[in-house]
Amino acid sequence: MTLTIVGSQLGDEGKGALVDRWGGDADVVVRYQGGDNAGHTVVEGGAEYKLSLVPSGAVRGTVGILGNGCVVNPRTLFTEIDDLRERGLDPDVRVARRAHVIMPYHRVLDGIEEEVKADDDAGDEVGTTGRGIGPTYEDKAGRRGVRVADLLAPDVLREKLEYAVPQKRALVEDVYGLDLTDDDRAEAFDVDALHEEFTRIGERLADEEMTVNCSDYLYRRREAGDRILFEGAQGTHIDIDHGNYPFVTSSNPTAGGAVVGSGVGVTTVGDGEVVGIVKAYLSRVGSGPLPTELDGDAEEEALADEIREKGGEFGTVTGRPRRIGWLDLPMLRHAARVSGFTGVAVNHVDVLAGLDELKVCTGYELDGEEIDTVPTTTERWERCEPVFETLDTWDEFDSAAVAEDGYDALPEAARGYLEFVADEIDTPVYAVGVGPDREETVELTNPFDE
Ligand code: GDP
Ligand code: IMO
Ligand code: MG
């Protein structure tokens, strides 16, 4: 039995909280794409953990795998593992030997490309997390990437670096016109220094028996009857194929990514549950359209500030304030279809409590026509005018008491909101988030219950 957790919107929907919630019923938690651009929060009994690479089952002590679809920065992985150990956890993380490695030059290139895009005033910088994600996936597709397995073979690693690094240096110097002399970014392009550091990293990975053949490992675990939870990072609308290109990340957070990014068969993932994580409003960190954004006038901006403060909407990875908008059903319809959701978990229902007004976007108006899905281009999506339905608001409630008493203890208007959303996207609500803590979730269905 598998459970795949997918972000339905633009990332930061509270995936970590649900992976932690249901991770206790899983035997293995697998990240299948992305890297340390992710920031997943788990709150257990008031203790908060922010995880970028270590899969969110770690707080429960569940084995975590970084699948072949991930891009792994070993420096941040080890720092995160060491920090968690200092806090008393003992994360057991295995890394696919087919996963690609984020090298220091990828991070430098991510920064340079964003700077260049920002400088040309065309407004086409993506607002990336600066973690080197795009450049690493580029090298993967360009067949010049360094894989985790290469760190275990110093001769192979040297050969790869000797091929790739001069190209990267030329890109920086000849294409971007930067002079790396006396620049502390130069060491990211020093083959010998890179070879030494990453050979040592390979030794640590080998000593701690951290590398696996992901597909084979997961096959054996499933044969033994183990339950697998796939932890998507990012969200549907920043998926490189199904999202708001080019304001996307460079991988596939949607459910198909779980198959390709782990080496488990499509029928296995398809036989299991696929749960879309929904934030009850929208947040976006980074550039790109957001038709329902609350930024029209001072009143809307004040409302956005209120939601931002109450929901703690500041980037987990970069600390940037997140942009805020009303829930957008065309976006959710697209997400439900692309991943084939069997259920959704709707988080942050507590954050909407006590508002003076509550709106949901049910469709868009574009060129005089009403449409109910997201257009395929950024240019068209940008021109969409949201069509809103105003719903009843609800008062503040005691999250702990509601979580304990169950769904019927939610305010009637909140239940009305959830039922409206479920109906519009034709997908049942499995869980409702009423606070960040593991216990602050109202569970209607545990997807692992068969
Ligand atoms: P992820 O990237 O999808 O795992 O989400 P993030 O961790 O980046 O952002 C979600 C934030 O909301 C975190 O601070 C969570 O602790 C918090 N959170 C999750 N669910 C809820 C909820 O139902 N209510 C509130 N108030 N906060 C929540
Ligand atoms: P989690 O897993 C929200 C956004 C960045 C930028 C775009 C591309 O915590 O939900 P990248 O560094 O991936 O090349 O940036 O994607 N982004 C996220 N936004 N949550 C995330 O992850 C994100 N990961 C990347 O802000 O707009
Ligand atoms: Mg996040």
Coordinates of C-alpha atoms and ligand atoms in Angstrom, one line a residue:
M1 CA 0.0 0.0 0.0
T2 CA 1.3 3.4 -0.9
L3 CA 0.3 7.0 0.0
T4 CA 1.5 9.8 -2.2
I5 CA 1.3 13.4 -0.8
V6 CA 1.2 16.1 -3.4
G7 CA 1.1 19.9 -3.0
S8 CA -2.0 21.2 -4.8
Q9 CA -1.0 24.8 -5.2
L10 CA 2.3 26.7 -5.1
G11 CA 4.1 24.9 -2.4
D12 CA 4.0 25.4 1.4
E13 CA 0.5 23.9 1.7
G14 CA 1.5 22.1 4.9
K15 CA 2.7 18.8 3.3
G16 CA 5.3 18.2 6.1
A17 CA 2.5 18.3 8.7
L18 CA 0.5 15.6 6.9
V19 CA 3.6 13.5 6.1
D20 CA 4.4 13.6 9.8
R21 CA 0.7 12.8 10.8
W22 CA 0.5 9.7 8.5
G23 CA 4.2 8.9 8.6
G24 CA 3.6 7.0 11.8
D25 CA 1.6 4.5 9.8
A26 CA 4.3 4.2 7.1
D27 CA 7.5 2.1 7.1
V28 CA 9.4 4.2 4.6
V29 CA 9.0 7.9 3.6
V30 CA 10.4 8.7 0.1
R31 CA 11.1 12.2 -1.3
Y32 CA 10.9 11.7 -5.1
Q33 CA 11.9 15.1 -6.5
G34 CA 13.3 18.5 -5.7
G35 CA 16.1 19.2 -3.2
D36 CA 16.8 21.7 -0.4
N37 CA 14.5 24.2 -2.1
A38 CA 11.8 22.5 0.0
G39 CA 11.1 23.6 3.5
H40 CA 8.7 21.2 5.3
T41 CA 7.6 22.0 8.8
V42 CA 6.7 19.4 11.4
V43 CA 5.4 20.5 14.8
E44 CA 5.2 17.9 17.5
G45 CA 4.1 18.9 21.0
G46 CA 5.2 22.5 20.4
A47 CA 8.7 21.5 19.1
E48 CA 9.1 22.7 15.5
Y49 CA 11.4 21.0 12.9
K50 CA 12.0 22.6 9.5
L51 CA 13.2 20.0 7.1
S52 CA 14.7 20.7 3.7
L53 CA 16.1 17.3 2.6
V54 CA 15.5 14.9 5.5
P55 CA 12.1 13.3 4.7
S56 CA 9.4 14.4 7.2
G57 CA 9.0 10.9 8.6
A58 CA 12.2 11.5 10.5
V59 CA 10.5 13.0 13.5
R60 CA 8.6 9.7 13.9
G61 CA 11.8 7.8 13.4
T62 CA 10.6 6.4 10.0
V63 CA 13.4 5.6 7.5
G64 CA 13.7 8.3 4.8
I65 CA 14.8 7.9 1.2
L66 CA 15.9 10.6 -1.2
G67 CA 14.9 9.0 -4.5
N68 CA 16.6 9.1 -7.9
G69 CA 14.4 12.0 -8.9
C70 CA 15.9 14.2 -6.2
V71 CA 18.8 16.6 -6.5
V72 CA 20.9 16.3 -3.4
N73 CA 23.3 18.9 -1.8
P74 CA 25.3 16.7 0.5
R75 CA 26.6 19.7 2.4
T76 CA 23.1 20.7 3.5
L77 CA 22.0 17.1 4.0
F78 CA 24.8 16.4 6.5
T79 CA 24.3 19.7 8.3
E80 CA 20.6 18.9 8.6
I81 CA 21.2 15.4 9.9
D82 CA 23.8 16.7 12.4
D83 CA 21.5 19.4 13.6
L84 CA 18.6 16.9 14.1
R85 CA 21.0 14.6 16.0
E86 CA 21.8 17.5 18.3
R87 CA 18.1 17.9 19.0
G88 CA 17.9 14.3 20.0
L89 CA 16.5 12.7 16.8
D90 CA 18.3 9.9 14.9
P91 CA 17.3 10.3 11.3
D92 CA 17.9 7.3 9.1
V93 CA 18.3 8.7 5.6
R94 CA 19.3 6.7 2.5
V95 CA 20.1 8.4 -0.8
A96 CA 19.5 6.9 -4.2
R97 CA 22.8 6.2 -6.1
R98 CA 21.0 7.5 -9.2
A99 CA 20.1 10.8 -7.6
H100 CA 22.0 13.9 -8.9
V101 CA 24.3 16.0 -6.8
I102 CA 24.0 19.7 -6.4
M103 CA 27.6 20.9 -6.8
P104 CA 28.8 24.3 -5.5
Y105 CA 28.9 25.6 -9.1
H106 CA 25.2 24.9 -9.5
R107 CA 24.4 27.2 -6.7
V108 CA 26.6 29.9 -8.0
L109 CA 25.1 29.6 -11.5
D110 CA 21.5 29.8 -10.0
G111 CA 22.4 33.1 -8.4
I112 CA 24.1 34.5 -11.4
E113 CA 21.3 33.6 -13.8
E114 CA 18.7 35.2 -11.5
E115 CA 20.8 38.4 -11.2
V116 CA 21.1 38.6 -15.0
K117 CA 17.4 38.2 -15.4
A118 CA 16.7 40.8 -12.7
D119 CA 19.1 43.3 -14.4
D120 CA 17.5 43.2 -17.8
D121 CA 14.2 44.6 -16.4
A122 CA 12.0 42.2 -18.3
G123 CA 10.7 40.9 -15.0
D124 CA 11.5 37.3 -15.9
E125 CA 13.5 36.3 -12.8
V126 CA 11.8 33.3 -11.2
G127 CA 12.7 34.2 -7.7
T128 CA 14.3 30.9 -7.1
T129 CA 15.4 29.7 -3.7
G130 CA 19.0 30.0 -4.9
R131 CA 19.8 26.4 -4.1
G132 CA 21.1 25.4 -7.5
I133 CA 18.1 23.3 -8.4
G134 CA 17.6 24.5 -12.0
P135 CA 21.3 24.2 -13.0
T136 CA 21.5 20.7 -11.5
Y137 CA 18.5 19.4 -13.4
E138 CA 19.8 21.1 -16.5
D139 CA 23.0 19.1 -16.2
K140 CA 21.0 15.9 -15.5
A141 CA 19.1 16.4 -18.8
G142 CA 22.3 17.5 -20.5
R143 CA 23.9 14.2 -19.5
R144 CA 26.8 15.9 -17.7
G145 CA 25.5 15.6 -14.2
V146 CA 27.3 14.1 -11.2
R147 CA 25.4 11.4 -9.5
V148 CA 25.6 10.1 -6.0
A149 CA 27.2 6.9 -7.2
D150 CA 30.0 9.0 -8.8
L151 CA 31.0 10.2 -5.3
L152 CA 31.8 6.6 -4.4
A153 CA 34.2 6.3 -7.3
P154 CA 36.9 9.0 -7.2
D155 CA 38.3 8.3 -10.7
V156 CA 34.8 8.6 -12.2
L157 CA 34.2 11.8 -10.2
R158 CA 37.4 13.3 -11.4
E159 CA 36.6 12.5 -15.0
K160 CA 33.1 14.1 -14.7
L161 CA 34.5 17.2 -13.0
E162 CA 37.2 17.7 -15.6
Y163 CA 34.6 17.6 -18.3
A164 CA 31.9 19.8 -16.6
V165 CA 33.8 22.4 -14.6
P166 CA 35.7 24.1 -17.5
Q167 CA 32.4 24.5 -19.3
K168 CA 30.8 26.1 -16.2
R169 CA 33.7 28.4 -15.8
A170 CA 33.5 29.4 -19.5
L171 CA 29.8 30.1 -19.0
V172 CA 30.4 32.4 -16.1
E173 CA 33.4 34.2 -17.7
D174 CA 32.6 34.2 -21.4
V175 CA 28.8 34.3 -21.5
Y176 CA 27.9 36.2 -18.3
G177 CA 31.2 38.2 -18.5
L178 CA 32.2 37.9 -14.9
D179 CA 35.8 37.9 -13.7
L180 CA 36.3 35.2 -11.1
T181 CA 39.7 36.4 -10.0
D182 CA 39.7 37.4 -6.3
D183 CA 36.0 36.3 -6.2
D184 CA 35.1 33.9 -3.4
R185 CA 32.8 32.1 -5.8
A186 CA 36.0 30.9 -7.7
E187 CA 36.5 27.9 -5.4
A188 CA 33.2 26.5 -6.8
F189 CA 35.1 26.0 -10.1
D190 CA 38.3 24.5 -8.7
V191 CA 38.4 20.8 -9.9
D192 CA 41.0 19.7 -7.3
A193 CA 39.2 21.3 -4.4
L194 CA 35.8 19.9 -5.5
H195 CA 37.3 16.5 -6.0
E196 CA 38.8 16.4 -2.6
E197 CA 35.7 17.6 -0.8
F198 CA 33.2 15.4 -2.7
T199 CA 35.4 12.3 -2.4
R200 CA 35.3 12.8 1.4
I201 CA 31.6 13.2 1.2
G202 CA 31.4 9.9 -0.8
E203 CA 33.5 8.2 2.0
R204 CA 31.0 9.4 4.7
L205 CA 28.1 8.2 2.6
A206 CA 29.8 4.8 2.2
D207 CA 30.8 4.6 5.9
E208 CA 27.3 5.3 7.1
E209 CA 25.9 2.9 4.5
M210 CA 23.6 5.7 3.2
T211 CA 23.4 4.9 -0.5
V212 CA 20.8 2.6 -2.1
N213 CA 19.6 1.3 -5.4
C214 CA 16.2 3.0 -4.8
S215 CA 14.0 1.0 -7.0
D216 CA 15.4 -2.3 -5.8
Y217 CA 15.3 -1.2 -2.1
L218 CA 11.6 -0.1 -2.4
Y219 CA 10.7 -3.3 -4.2
R220 CA 12.1 -5.4 -1.4
R221 CA 10.4 -3.3 1.3
R222 CA 7.1 -3.7 -0.5
E223 CA 7.6 -7.5 -0.9
A224 CA 8.1 -7.6 2.9
G225 CA 4.7 -6.0 3.3
D226 CA 5.9 -2.5 4.2
R227 CA 3.9 0.6 3.6
I228 CA 5.5 3.5 1.6
L229 CA 4.7 7.1 1.8
F230 CA 5.8 9.4 -1.0
E231 CA 6.5 12.9 0.1
G232 CA 6.1 15.4 -2.7
A233 CA 7.9 18.7 -2.4
Q234 CA 6.8 22.1 -4.0
G235 CA 3.4 22.1 -5.6
T236 CA 1.4 21.4 -8.8
H237 CA 1.5 24.9 -10.1
I238 CA 5.3 25.1 -9.9
D239 CA 5.6 21.7 -11.6
I240 CA 7.9 22.0 -14.7
D241 CA 5.4 20.3 -17.0
H242 CA 2.0 21.1 -15.4
G243 CA 2.7 24.4 -13.7
N244 CA 3.0 28.1 -14.5
Y245 CA 6.1 27.9 -16.8
P246 CA 8.6 29.6 -16.6
F247 CA 7.8 30.5 -13.0
V248 CA 8.3 26.9 -11.9
T249 CA 10.8 24.7 -10.2
S250 CA 12.7 22.2 -12.4
S251 CA 11.0 18.9 -11.4
N252 CA 7.7 17.1 -11.2
P253 CA 6.0 17.5 -7.8
T254 CA 2.8 15.9 -9.3
A255 CA 2.0 12.3 -8.5
G256 CA 3.6 10.9 -11.7
G257 CA 6.9 12.2 -10.3
A258 CA 6.6 9.6 -7.5
V259 CA 6.9 6.8 -10.1
V260 CA 9.7 8.2 -12.1
G261 CA 11.5 9.7 -9.1
S262 CA 11.7 6.4 -7.1
G263 CA 11.6 3.5 -9.5
V264 CA 8.3 2.1 -8.2
G265 CA 5.8 1.0 -10.9
V266 CA 3.0 3.3 -12.0
T267 CA 0.5 0.6 -11.0
T268 CA 1.8 0.5 -7.5
V269 CA 1.4 4.3 -7.0
G270 CA -1.9 4.2 -8.9
D271 CA -3.2 1.4 -6.7
G272 CA -2.6 3.5 -3.6
E273 CA -4.0 6.7 -2.3
V274 CA -2.9 10.1 -3.7
V275 CA -3.7 13.0 -1.3
G276 CA -3.5 16.6 -2.4
I277 CA -2.6 19.0 0.3
V278 CA -4.5 22.3 0.0
K279 CA -4.0 25.5 1.8
A280 CA -7.4 27.1 2.6
Y281 CA -6.2 30.3 0.9
L282 CA -3.2 30.8 -1.4
S283 CA 0.4 31.7 -0.7
R284 CA 3.1 32.2 -3.3
V285 CA 6.8 32.8 -2.7
G286 CA 8.6 33.9 -5.9
S287 CA 7.4 35.5 -9.1
G288 CA 4.5 34.7 -11.4
P289 CA 0.8 35.4 -11.7
L290 CA -1.6 35.0 -8.8
P291 CA -5.1 36.0 -10.1
T292 CA -6.7 36.0 -6.6
E293 CA -3.8 38.0 -4.9
L294 CA -4.9 40.4 -2.2
D295 CA -3.0 43.4 -3.4
G296 CA -5.6 45.5 -5.2
D297 CA -5.9 48.3 -2.6
A298 CA -5.0 49.2 0.9
E299 CA -7.9 47.2 2.4
E300 CA -6.8 44.1 0.5
E301 CA -3.2 44.6 1.5
A302 CA -4.3 44.9 5.2
L303 CA -6.2 41.7 4.9
A304 CA -3.2 40.0 3.3
D305 CA -1.0 41.3 6.1
E306 CA -3.5 39.9 8.7
I307 CA -3.5 36.4 7.0
R308 CA 0.3 36.5 6.5
E309 CA 1.0 37.3 10.2
K310 CA -1.6 34.8 11.5
G311 CA -0.5 32.0 9.2
G312 CA 3.2 32.7 9.6
E313 CA 3.5 33.1 5.9
F314 CA 7.2 33.7 5.6
G315 CA 9.4 31.4 3.5
T316 CA 10.8 28.4 5.4
V317 CA 13.9 28.3 3.2
T318 CA 14.5 32.0 2.4
G319 CA 12.4 33.9 5.0
R320 CA 10.7 35.9 2.2
P321 CA 7.2 37.2 3.0
R322 CA 4.7 35.1 1.0
R323 CA 2.2 36.7 -1.3
I324 CA -1.4 35.9 -0.3
G325 CA -4.6 35.3 -2.3
W326 CA -8.1 33.7 -2.0
L327 CA -8.5 30.0 -2.7
D328 CA -8.6 29.4 -6.4
L329 CA -10.7 26.5 -7.6
P330 CA -9.5 26.4 -11.2
M331 CA -6.0 25.7 -9.7
L332 CA -7.4 22.9 -7.6
R333 CA -9.3 21.3 -10.4
H334 CA -6.1 21.2 -12.5
A335 CA -4.2 19.7 -9.5
A336 CA -6.8 17.1 -8.8
R337 CA -6.8 16.0 -12.5
V338 CA -3.1 15.9 -13.1
S339 CA -2.4 13.8 -10.0
G340 CA -5.6 11.9 -9.7
F341 CA -6.3 12.8 -6.1
T342 CA -8.2 10.2 -4.1
G343 CA -8.6 12.7 -1.3
V344 CA -7.5 16.1 -0.1
A345 CA -6.3 17.6 3.2
V346 CA -7.3 21.2 3.7
N347 CA -4.9 23.1 6.0
H348 CA -5.0 26.5 7.7
V349 CA -8.7 26.5 8.3
D350 CA -7.9 28.2 11.7
V351 CA -6.2 31.0 9.9
L352 CA -9.3 32.1 8.1
A353 CA -11.4 32.2 11.3
G354 CA -12.5 35.6 12.4
L355 CA -12.3 37.3 9.0
D356 CA -14.9 39.9 8.0
E357 CA -15.3 38.5 4.5
L358 CA -14.4 35.2 2.8
K359 CA -14.2 34.7 -1.0
V360 CA -13.4 31.7 -3.2
C361 CA -12.6 32.0 -6.9
T362 CA -14.8 29.5 -8.8
G363 CA -13.7 30.4 -12.4
Y364 CA -12.0 33.1 -14.5
E365 CA -13.1 35.6 -17.1
L366 CA -10.8 35.8 -20.0
D367 CA -11.4 37.8 -23.2
G368 CA -15.1 37.9 -22.4
E369 CA -15.4 34.2 -21.8
E370 CA -15.8 32.3 -18.5
I371 CA -13.4 29.4 -18.0
D372 CA -13.0 27.0 -15.1
T373 CA -9.4 25.8 -15.6
V374 CA -6.0 27.4 -15.6
P375 CA -4.8 28.5 -19.0
T376 CA -1.7 26.9 -20.3
T377 CA 0.4 30.1 -20.7
T378 CA 1.5 32.6 -18.1
E379 CA 0.5 35.4 -20.5
R380 CA -3.1 34.2 -20.6
W381 CA -3.3 33.3 -16.9
E382 CA -2.0 36.8 -16.0
R383 CA -5.0 38.3 -17.9
C384 CA -7.6 36.2 -16.0
E385 CA -10.1 38.1 -13.9
P386 CA -11.2 35.9 -11.0
V387 CA -15.0 35.2 -10.6
F388 CA -15.6 35.0 -6.9
E389 CA -18.3 33.5 -4.7
T390 CA -18.6 34.9 -1.2
L391 CA -19.1 32.4 1.5
D392 CA -20.0 32.7 5.2
T393 CA -17.3 33.4 7.6
W394 CA -16.7 31.7 10.9
D395 CA -15.5 32.8 14.3
E396 CA -12.3 31.9 16.1
F397 CA -12.4 28.4 17.6
D398 CA -10.4 26.3 20.0
S399 CA -8.2 24.2 17.7
A400 CA -7.2 21.6 20.3
A401 CA -10.8 21.0 21.3
V402 CA -12.0 20.7 17.7
A403 CA -9.2 18.4 16.8
E404 CA -10.1 16.2 19.7
D405 CA -13.9 16.3 19.2
G406 CA -13.7 15.8 15.4
Y407 CA -15.2 17.2 12.3
D408 CA -18.7 18.1 13.7
A409 CA -17.0 20.3 16.2
L410 CA -15.8 22.7 13.5
P411 CA -17.9 25.8 13.1
E412 CA -20.8 25.2 10.7
A413 CA -19.5 27.8 8.2
A414 CA -16.1 26.1 8.1
R415 CA -17.8 22.8 7.3
G416 CA -19.8 24.6 4.6
Y417 CA -16.5 25.9 3.1
L418 CA -14.9 22.5 3.1
E419 CA -18.0 20.8 1.6
F420 CA -18.2 23.5 -1.1
V421 CA -14.5 22.9 -2.1
A422 CA -14.8 19.1 -2.0
D423 CA -17.9 19.3 -4.2
E424 CA -16.3 21.6 -6.7
I425 CA -13.3 19.4 -7.2
D426 CA -15.2 16.2 -6.7
T427 CA -12.8 14.9 -4.2
P428 CA -13.4 13.9 -0.5
V429 CA -11.8 15.7 2.4
Y430 CA -9.6 13.3 4.3
A431 CA -8.2 15.8 6.9
V432 CA -8.6 19.3 8.1
G433 CA -5.7 21.3 9.5
V434 CA -6.7 23.6 12.4
G435 CA -3.1 24.4 13.6
P436 CA 0.5 23.5 12.9
D437 CA 0.8 20.8 15.6
R438 CA 0.6 17.1 14.8
E439 CA -2.4 16.9 17.1
E440 CA -4.2 19.9 15.5
T441 CA -5.6 18.0 12.6
V442 CA -9.1 16.7 12.3
E443 CA -8.9 13.4 10.6
L444 CA -11.9 12.0 8.6
T445 CA -10.1 9.3 6.8
N446 CA -6.6 7.8 7.4
P447 CA -5.5 6.8 3.9
F448 CA -3.5 3.9 5.3
D449 CA -6.7 2.3 6.7
E450 CA -7.7 -0.3 4.1
Ligands
GDP1 P1 5.2 22.5 3.3 O1 6.3 23.0 2.5 O2 4.0 22.2 2.4 O3 5.5 21.4 4.2 O4 4.7 23.7 4.2 P2 5.6 24.7 5.1 O5 6.1 24.0 6.3 O6 6.6 25.4 4.2 O7 4.5 25.8 5.5 C1 3.4 25.5 6.2 C2 3.3 26.3 7.5 O8 2.1 26.2 8.1 C3 4.3 25.7 8.6 O9 4.7 26.7 9.4 C4 3.3 24.7 9.3 O10 3.8 24.5 10.6 C5 2.1 25.5 9.3 N1 0.8 24.7 9.2 C6 0.6 23.5 8.7 N2 -0.7 23.2 8.8 C7 -1.3 24.2 9.4 C8 -2.7 24.5 9.8 O11 -3.6 23.8 9.6 N3 -2.9 25.7 10.5 C9 -1.8 26.6 10.8 N4 -2.1 27.7 11.4 N5 -0.6 26.3 10.4 C10 -0.3 25.2 9.7
IMO2 P1 8.0 23.3 -0.4 O1 8.4 21.8 -0.7 C1 7.2 27.2 -2.2 C2 9.6 28.2 -5.8 C3 10.6 29.3 -5.6 C4 10.6 29.9 -7.1 C5 10.4 28.6 -7.9 C6 11.7 28.0 -8.4 O2 8.4 23.8 0.9 O3 6.5 23.5 -0.7 P2 13.7 26.7 -7.3 O4 14.7 27.1 -6.2 O5 13.0 25.5 -7.1 O6 14.4 26.7 -8.7 O7 12.7 27.9 -7.4 O8 9.8 27.6 -7.0 N1 9.7 27.1 -4.8 C7 8.9 26.9 -3.7 N2 7.8 27.7 -3.3 N3 7.5 26.0 -1.6 C8 8.5 25.3 -2.0 O9 8.8 24.1 -1.5 C9 9.3 25.7 -3.1 N4 10.4 25.3 -3.8 C10 10.6 26.1 -4.8 O10 10.2 30.3 -4.7 O11 9.4 30.6 -7.3
MG3 MG 7.6 24.7 2.5

